[in-house]
PDB file of C-alpha atoms and ligand atoms in Angstrom:
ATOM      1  CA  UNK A   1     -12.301  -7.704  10.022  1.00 83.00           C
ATOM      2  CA  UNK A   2     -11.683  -4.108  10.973  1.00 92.00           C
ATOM      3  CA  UNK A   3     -13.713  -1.130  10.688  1.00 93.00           C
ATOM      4  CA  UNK A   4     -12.789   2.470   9.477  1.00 93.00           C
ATOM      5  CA  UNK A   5     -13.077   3.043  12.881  1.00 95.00           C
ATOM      6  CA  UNK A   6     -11.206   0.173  14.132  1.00 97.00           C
ATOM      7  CA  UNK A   7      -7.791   0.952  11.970  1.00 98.00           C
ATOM      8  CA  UNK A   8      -7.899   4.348  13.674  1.00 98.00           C
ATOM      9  CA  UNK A   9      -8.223   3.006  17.007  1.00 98.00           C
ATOM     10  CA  UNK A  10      -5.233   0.885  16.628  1.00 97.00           C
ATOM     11  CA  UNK A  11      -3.158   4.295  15.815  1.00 98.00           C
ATOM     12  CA  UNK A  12      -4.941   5.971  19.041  1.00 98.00           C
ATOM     13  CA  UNK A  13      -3.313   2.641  20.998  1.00 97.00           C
ATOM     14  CA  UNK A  14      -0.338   2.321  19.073  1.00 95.00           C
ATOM     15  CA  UNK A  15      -1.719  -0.963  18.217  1.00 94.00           C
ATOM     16  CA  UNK A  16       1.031  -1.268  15.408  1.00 95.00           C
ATOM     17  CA  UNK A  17       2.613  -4.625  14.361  1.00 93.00           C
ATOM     18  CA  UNK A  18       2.979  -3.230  10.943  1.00 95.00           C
ATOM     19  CA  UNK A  19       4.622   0.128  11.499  1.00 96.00           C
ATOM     20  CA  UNK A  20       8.278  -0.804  11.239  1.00 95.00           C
ATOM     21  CA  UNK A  21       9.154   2.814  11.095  1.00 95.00           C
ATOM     22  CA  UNK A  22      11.922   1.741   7.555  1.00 97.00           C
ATOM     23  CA  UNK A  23      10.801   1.943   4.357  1.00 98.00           C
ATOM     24  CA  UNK A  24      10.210  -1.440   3.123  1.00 98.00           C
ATOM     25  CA  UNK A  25      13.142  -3.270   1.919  1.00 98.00           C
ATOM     26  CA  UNK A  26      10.717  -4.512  -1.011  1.00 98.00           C
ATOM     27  CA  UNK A  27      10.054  -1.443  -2.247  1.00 98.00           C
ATOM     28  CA  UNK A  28      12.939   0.354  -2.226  1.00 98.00           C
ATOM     29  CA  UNK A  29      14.630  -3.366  -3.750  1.00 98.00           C
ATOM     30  CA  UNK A  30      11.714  -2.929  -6.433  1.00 98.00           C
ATOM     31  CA  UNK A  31      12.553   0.583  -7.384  1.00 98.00           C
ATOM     32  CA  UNK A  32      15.839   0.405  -8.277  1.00 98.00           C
ATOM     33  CA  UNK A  33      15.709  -3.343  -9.901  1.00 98.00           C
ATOM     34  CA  UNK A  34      12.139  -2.354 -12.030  1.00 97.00           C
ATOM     35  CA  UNK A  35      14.122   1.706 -13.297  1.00 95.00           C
ATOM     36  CA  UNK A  36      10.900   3.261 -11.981  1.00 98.00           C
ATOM     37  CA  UNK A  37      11.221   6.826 -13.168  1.00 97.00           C
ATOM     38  CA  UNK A  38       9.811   9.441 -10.095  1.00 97.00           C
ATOM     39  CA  UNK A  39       6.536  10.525 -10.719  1.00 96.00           C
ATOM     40  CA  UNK A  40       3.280  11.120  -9.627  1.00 95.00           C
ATOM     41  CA  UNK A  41       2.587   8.552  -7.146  1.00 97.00           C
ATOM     42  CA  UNK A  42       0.064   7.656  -4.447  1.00 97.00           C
ATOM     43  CA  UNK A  43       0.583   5.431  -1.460  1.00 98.00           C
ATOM     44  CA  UNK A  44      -2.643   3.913  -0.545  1.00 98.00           C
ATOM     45  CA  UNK A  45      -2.939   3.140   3.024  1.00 98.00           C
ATOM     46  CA  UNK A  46      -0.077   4.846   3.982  1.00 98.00           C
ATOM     47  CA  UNK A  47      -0.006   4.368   7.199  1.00 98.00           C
ATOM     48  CA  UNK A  48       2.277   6.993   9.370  1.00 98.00           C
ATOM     49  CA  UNK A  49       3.864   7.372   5.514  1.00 98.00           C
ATOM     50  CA  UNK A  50       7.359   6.000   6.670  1.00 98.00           C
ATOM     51  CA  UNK A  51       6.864   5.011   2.404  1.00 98.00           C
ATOM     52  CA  UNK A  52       5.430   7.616   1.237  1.00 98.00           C
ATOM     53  CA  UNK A  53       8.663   9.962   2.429  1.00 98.00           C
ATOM     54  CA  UNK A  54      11.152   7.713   1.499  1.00 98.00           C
ATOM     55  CA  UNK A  55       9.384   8.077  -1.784  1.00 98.00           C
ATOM     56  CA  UNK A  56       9.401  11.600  -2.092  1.00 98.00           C
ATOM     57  CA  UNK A  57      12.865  11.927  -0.970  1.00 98.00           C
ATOM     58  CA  UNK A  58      13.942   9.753  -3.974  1.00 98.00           C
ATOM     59  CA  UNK A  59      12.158  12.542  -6.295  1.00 98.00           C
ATOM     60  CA  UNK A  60       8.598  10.914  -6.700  1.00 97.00           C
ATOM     61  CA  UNK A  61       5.468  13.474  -6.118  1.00 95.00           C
ATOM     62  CA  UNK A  62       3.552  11.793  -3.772  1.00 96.00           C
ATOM     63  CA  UNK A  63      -0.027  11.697  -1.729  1.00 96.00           C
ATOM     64  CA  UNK A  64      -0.515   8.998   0.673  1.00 97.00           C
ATOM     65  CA  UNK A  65      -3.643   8.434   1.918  1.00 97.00           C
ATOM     66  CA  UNK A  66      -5.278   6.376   4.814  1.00 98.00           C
ATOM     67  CA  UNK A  67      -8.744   5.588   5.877  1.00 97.00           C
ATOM     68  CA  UNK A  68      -7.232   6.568   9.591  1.00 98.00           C
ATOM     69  CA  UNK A  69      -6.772  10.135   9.993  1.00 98.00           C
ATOM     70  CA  UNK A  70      -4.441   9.328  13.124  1.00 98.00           C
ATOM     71  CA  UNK A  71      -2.240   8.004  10.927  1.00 98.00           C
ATOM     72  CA  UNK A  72      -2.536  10.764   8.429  1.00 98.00           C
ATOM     73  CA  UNK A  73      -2.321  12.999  11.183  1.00 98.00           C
ATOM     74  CA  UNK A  74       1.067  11.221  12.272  1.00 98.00           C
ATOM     75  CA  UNK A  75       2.432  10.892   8.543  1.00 98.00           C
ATOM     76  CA  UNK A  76       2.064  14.750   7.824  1.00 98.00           C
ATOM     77  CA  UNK A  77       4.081  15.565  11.077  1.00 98.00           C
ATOM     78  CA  UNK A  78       6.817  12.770  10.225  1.00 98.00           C
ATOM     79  CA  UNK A  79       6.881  14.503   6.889  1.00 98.00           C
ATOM     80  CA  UNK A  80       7.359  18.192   8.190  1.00 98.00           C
ATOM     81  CA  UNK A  81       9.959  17.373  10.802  1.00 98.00           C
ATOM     82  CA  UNK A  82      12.311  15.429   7.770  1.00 98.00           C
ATOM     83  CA  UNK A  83      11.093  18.401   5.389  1.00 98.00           C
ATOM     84  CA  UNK A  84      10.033  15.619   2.807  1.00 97.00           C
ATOM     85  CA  UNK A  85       7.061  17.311   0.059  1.00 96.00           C
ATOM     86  CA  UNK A  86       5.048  14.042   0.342  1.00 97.00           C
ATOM     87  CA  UNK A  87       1.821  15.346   0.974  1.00 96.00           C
ATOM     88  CA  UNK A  88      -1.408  13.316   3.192  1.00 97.00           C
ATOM     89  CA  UNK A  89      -5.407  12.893   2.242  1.00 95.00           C
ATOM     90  CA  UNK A  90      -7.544  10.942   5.004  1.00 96.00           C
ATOM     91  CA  UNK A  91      -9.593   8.814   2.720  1.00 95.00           C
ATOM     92  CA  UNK A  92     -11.242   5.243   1.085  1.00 96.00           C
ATOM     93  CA  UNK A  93      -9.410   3.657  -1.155  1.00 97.00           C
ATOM     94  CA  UNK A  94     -12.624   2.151  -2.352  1.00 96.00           C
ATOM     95  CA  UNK A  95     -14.306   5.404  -2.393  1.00 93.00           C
ATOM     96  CA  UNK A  96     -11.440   7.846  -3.577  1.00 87.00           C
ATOM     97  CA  UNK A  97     -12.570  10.916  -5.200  1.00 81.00           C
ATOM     98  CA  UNK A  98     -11.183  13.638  -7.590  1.00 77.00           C
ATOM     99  CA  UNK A  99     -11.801  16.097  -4.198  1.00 76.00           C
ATOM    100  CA  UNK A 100     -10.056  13.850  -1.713  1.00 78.00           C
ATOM    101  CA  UNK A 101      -7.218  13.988  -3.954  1.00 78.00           C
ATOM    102  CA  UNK A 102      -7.765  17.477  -4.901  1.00 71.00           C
ATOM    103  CA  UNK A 103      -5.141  19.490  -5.345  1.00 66.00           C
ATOM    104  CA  UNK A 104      -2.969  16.373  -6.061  1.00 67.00           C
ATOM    105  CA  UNK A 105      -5.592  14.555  -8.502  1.00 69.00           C
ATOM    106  CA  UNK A 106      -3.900  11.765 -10.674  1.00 75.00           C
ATOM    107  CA  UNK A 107      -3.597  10.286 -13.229  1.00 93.00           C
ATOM    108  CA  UNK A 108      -0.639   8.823 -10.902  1.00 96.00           C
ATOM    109  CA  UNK A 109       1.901   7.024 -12.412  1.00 97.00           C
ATOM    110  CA  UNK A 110       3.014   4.815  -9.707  1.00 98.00           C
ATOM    111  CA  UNK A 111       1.248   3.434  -6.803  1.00 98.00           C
ATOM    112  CA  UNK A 112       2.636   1.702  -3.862  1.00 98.00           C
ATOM    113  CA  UNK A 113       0.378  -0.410  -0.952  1.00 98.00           C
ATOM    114  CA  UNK A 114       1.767  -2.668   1.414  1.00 98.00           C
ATOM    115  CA  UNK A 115      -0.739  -3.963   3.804  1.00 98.00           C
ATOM    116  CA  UNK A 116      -3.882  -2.113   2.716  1.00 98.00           C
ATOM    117  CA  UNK A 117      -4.960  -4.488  -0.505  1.00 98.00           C
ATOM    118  CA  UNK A 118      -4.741  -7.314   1.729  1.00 98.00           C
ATOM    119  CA  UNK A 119      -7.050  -5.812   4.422  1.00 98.00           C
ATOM    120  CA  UNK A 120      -9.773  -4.209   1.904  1.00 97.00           C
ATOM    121  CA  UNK A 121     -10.060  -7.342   0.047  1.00 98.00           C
ATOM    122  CA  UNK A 122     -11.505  -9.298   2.741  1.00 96.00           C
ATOM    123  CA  UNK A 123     -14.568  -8.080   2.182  1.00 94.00           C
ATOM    124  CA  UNK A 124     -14.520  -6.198  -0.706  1.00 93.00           C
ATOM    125  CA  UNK A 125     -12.426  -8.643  -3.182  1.00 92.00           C
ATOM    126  CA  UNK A 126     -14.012  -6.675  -6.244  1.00 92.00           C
ATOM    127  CA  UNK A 127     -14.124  -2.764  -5.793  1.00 96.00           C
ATOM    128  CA  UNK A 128      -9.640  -2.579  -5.066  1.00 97.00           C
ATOM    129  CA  UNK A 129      -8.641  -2.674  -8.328  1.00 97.00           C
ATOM    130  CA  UNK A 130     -11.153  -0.563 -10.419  1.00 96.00           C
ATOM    131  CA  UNK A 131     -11.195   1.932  -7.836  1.00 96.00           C
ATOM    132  CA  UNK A 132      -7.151   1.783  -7.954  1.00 97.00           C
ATOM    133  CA  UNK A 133      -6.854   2.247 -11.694  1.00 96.00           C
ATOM    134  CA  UNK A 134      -9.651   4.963 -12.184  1.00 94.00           C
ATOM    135  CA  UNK A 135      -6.756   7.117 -10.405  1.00 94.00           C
ATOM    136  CA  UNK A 136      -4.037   5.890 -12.597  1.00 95.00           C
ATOM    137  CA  UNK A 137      -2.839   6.569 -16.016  1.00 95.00           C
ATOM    138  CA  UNK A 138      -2.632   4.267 -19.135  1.00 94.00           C
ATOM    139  CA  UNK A 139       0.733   2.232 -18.341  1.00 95.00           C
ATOM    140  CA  UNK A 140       1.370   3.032 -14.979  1.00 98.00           C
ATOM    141  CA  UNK A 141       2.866   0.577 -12.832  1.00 98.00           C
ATOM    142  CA  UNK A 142       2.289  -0.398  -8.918  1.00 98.00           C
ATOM    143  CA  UNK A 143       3.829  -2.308  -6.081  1.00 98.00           C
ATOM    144  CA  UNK A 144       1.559  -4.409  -3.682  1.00 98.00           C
ATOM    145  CA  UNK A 145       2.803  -6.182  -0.892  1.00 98.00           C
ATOM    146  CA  UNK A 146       0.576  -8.585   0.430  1.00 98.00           C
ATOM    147  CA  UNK A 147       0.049 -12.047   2.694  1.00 98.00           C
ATOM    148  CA  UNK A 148       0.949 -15.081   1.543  1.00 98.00           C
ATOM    149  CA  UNK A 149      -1.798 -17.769   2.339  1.00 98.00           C
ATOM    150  CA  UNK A 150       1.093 -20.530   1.863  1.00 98.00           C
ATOM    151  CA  UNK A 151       2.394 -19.352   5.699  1.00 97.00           C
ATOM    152  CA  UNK A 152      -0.945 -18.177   7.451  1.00 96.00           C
ATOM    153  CA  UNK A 153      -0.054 -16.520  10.720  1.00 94.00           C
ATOM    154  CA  UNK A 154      -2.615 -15.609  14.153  1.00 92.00           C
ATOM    155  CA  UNK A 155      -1.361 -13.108  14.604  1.00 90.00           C
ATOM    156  CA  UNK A 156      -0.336 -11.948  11.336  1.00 93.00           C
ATOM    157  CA  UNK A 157      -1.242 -10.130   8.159  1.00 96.00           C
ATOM    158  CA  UNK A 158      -4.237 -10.910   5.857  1.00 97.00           C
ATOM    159  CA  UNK A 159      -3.287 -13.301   3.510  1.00 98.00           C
ATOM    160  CA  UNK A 160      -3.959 -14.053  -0.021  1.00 98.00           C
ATOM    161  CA  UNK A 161      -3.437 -17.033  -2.645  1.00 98.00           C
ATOM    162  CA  UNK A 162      -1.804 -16.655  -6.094  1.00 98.00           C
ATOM    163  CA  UNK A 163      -5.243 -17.481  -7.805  1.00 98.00           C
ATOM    164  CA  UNK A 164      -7.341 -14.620  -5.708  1.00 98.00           C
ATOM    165  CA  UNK A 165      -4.251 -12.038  -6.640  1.00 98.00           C
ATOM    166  CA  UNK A 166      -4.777 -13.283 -10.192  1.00 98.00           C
ATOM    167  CA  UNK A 167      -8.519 -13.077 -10.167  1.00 98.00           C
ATOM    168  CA  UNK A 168      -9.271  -9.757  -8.598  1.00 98.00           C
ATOM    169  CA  UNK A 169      -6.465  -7.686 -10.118  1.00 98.00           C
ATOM    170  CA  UNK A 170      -6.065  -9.157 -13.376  1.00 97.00           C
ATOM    171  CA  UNK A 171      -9.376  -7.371 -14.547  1.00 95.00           C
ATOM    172  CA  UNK A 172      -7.145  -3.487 -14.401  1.00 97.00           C
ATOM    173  CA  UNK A 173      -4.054  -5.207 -14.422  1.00 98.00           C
ATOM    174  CA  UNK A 174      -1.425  -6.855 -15.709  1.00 98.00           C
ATOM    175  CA  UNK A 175       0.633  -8.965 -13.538  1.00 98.00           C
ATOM    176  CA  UNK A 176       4.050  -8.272 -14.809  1.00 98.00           C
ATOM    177  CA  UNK A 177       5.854  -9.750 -11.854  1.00 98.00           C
ATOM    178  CA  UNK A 178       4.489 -12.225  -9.099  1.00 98.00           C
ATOM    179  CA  UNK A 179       6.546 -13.508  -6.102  1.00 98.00           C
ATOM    180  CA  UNK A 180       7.434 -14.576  -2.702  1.00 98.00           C
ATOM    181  CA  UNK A 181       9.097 -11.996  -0.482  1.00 98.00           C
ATOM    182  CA  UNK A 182       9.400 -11.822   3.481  1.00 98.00           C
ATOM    183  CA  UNK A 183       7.922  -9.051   5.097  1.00 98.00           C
ATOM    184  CA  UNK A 184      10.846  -6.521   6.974  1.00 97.00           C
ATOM    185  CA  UNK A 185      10.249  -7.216  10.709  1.00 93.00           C
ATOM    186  CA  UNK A 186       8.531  -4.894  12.707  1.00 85.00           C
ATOM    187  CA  UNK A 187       9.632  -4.152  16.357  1.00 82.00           C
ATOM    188  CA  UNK A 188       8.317  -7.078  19.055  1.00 82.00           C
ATOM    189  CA  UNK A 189       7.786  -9.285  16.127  1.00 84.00           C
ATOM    190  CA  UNK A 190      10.005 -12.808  16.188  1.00 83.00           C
ATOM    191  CA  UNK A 191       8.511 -13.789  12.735  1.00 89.00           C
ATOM    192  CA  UNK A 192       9.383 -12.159   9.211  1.00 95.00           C
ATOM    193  CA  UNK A 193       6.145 -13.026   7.724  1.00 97.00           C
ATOM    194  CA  UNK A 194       5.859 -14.806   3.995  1.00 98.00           C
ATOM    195  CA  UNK A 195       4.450 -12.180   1.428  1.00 98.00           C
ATOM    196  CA  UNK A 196       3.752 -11.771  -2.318  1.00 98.00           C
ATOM    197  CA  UNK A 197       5.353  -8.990  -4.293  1.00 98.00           C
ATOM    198  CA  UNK A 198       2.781  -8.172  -6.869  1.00 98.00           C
ATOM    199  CA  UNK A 199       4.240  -5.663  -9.553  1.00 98.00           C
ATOM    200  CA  UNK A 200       1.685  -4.498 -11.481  1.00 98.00           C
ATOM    201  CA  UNK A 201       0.636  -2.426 -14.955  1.00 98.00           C
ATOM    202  CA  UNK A 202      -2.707  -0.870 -15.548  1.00 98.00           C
ATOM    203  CA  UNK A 203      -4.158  -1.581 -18.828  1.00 94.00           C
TER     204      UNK A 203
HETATM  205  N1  LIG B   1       1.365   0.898   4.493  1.00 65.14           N
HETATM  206  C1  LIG B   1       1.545   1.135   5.910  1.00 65.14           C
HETATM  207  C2  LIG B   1       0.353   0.666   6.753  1.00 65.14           C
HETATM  208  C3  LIG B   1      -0.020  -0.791   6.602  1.00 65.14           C
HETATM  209  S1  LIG B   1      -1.402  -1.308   7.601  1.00 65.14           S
HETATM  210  C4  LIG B   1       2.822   0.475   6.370  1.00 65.14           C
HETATM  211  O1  LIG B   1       3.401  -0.316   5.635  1.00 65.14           O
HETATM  212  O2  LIG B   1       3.234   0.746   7.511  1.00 65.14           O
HETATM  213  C5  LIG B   1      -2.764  -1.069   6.486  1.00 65.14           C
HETATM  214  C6  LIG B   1      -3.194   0.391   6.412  1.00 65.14           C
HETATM  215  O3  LIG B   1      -4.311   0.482   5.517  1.00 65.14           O
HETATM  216  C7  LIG B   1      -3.657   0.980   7.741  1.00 65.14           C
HETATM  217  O4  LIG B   1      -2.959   2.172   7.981  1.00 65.14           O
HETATM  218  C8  LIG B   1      -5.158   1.240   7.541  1.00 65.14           C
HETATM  219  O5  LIG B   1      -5.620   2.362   8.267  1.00 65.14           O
HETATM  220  C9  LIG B   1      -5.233   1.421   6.037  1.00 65.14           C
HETATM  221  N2  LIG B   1      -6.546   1.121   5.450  1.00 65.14           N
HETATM  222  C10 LIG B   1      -7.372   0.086   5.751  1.00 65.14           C
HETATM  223  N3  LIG B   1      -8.490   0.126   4.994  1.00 65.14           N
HETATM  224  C11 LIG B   1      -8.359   1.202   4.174  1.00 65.14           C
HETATM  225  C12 LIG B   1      -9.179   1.778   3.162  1.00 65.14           C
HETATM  226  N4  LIG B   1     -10.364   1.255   2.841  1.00 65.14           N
HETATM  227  N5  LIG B   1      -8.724   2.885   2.508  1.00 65.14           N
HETATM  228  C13 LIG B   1      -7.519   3.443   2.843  1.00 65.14           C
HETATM  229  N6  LIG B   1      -6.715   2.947   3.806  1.00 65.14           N
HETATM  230  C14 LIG B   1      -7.118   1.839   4.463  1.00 65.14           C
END
């Protein structure tokens, strides 16, 4: 289980098996399939915001944020050299505040989060989706990409089963899609790893 502290030192090593450095396939597949309109959006554990910009570029007004402020650090330069407006908050998903979001507070209207649900939920399988939808307006929809526990991998991402995804976010949520995907590959990595794609409306 990682620390705060720990997710940043894998950006200071480049400790990255996630960071394919393409928006996700999923998303961008999700987007178009699902009409979601641009809005105000927030990708949470943004990593070096490879989502976040391809989000912005399609029109969405976005904030990423990321417990690691390497990789917010790294996301607000990727976002400056491609002249994208998606803007970067270091910050706890579990502890997000009006002032960390300040001067981009919600409500949001879309949320995206591959990879960080997964990892927060390990030990804190209650506080992700209350603290998600406080930021969120009535009716706003999300995307979460997450593990599959069908196909563990070691290593390989967190994974979660169908009934835990039901359980924890069907108390904000509701589940308006639930499936298998396979994550894109990432650089050095043989395996495309078995996901869910959790679509998602606040209630
Ligand atoms: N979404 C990015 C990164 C995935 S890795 C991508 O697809 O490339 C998971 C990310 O979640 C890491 O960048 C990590 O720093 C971040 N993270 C982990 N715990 C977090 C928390 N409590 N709040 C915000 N971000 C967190």
């Amino acid at each position: 289980m990682k620390s705060h502290a720990d997710w940043n030192d894998c950006y200071r090593d480049g400790n990255l098996p996630w960071d394919t450095g393409h928006p996700s396939s999923e998303l961008q597949r999700v987007v178009g399939a699902h009409a979601i309109r641009p809005g105000r959006a927030l990708d949470i554990g943004c990593g070096t915001g490879t989502n976040s910009i391809w989000l912005a570029q399609q029109g969405f007004d976005v904030v990423g944020i990321d417990v690691a402020p390497l990789a917010v650090e790294r996301a607000k330069q990727k976002a400056l050299a491609v002249d994208a407006s998606a803007r970067f908050v270091a910050g706890d998903v579990l502890a997000l505040t009006d002032r960390d979001l300040r001067p981009h507070a919600g409500p949001f209207e879309f949320f995206f989060d591959r990879g960080c649900y997964h990892a927060v939920r390990r030990t804190e399988p209650n506080r992700y989706a209350a603290a998600v939808a406080r930021q969120l307006a009535r009716g706003a929809r999300g995307l979460i990409l997450a593990g599959n526990a069908r196909e563990p991998h070691d290593p390989g991402p967190p994974v979660v089963s169908e009934q835990e995804i039901r359980a924890e976010l069907g108390t904000h949520f509701e589940i308006l899609d639930l499936h298998e995907f396979r994550f894109d590959e990432a650089p050095g990595v043989q395996v495309r790893f078995l996901g869910w794609s959790c679509l998602l409306e606040r209630r």
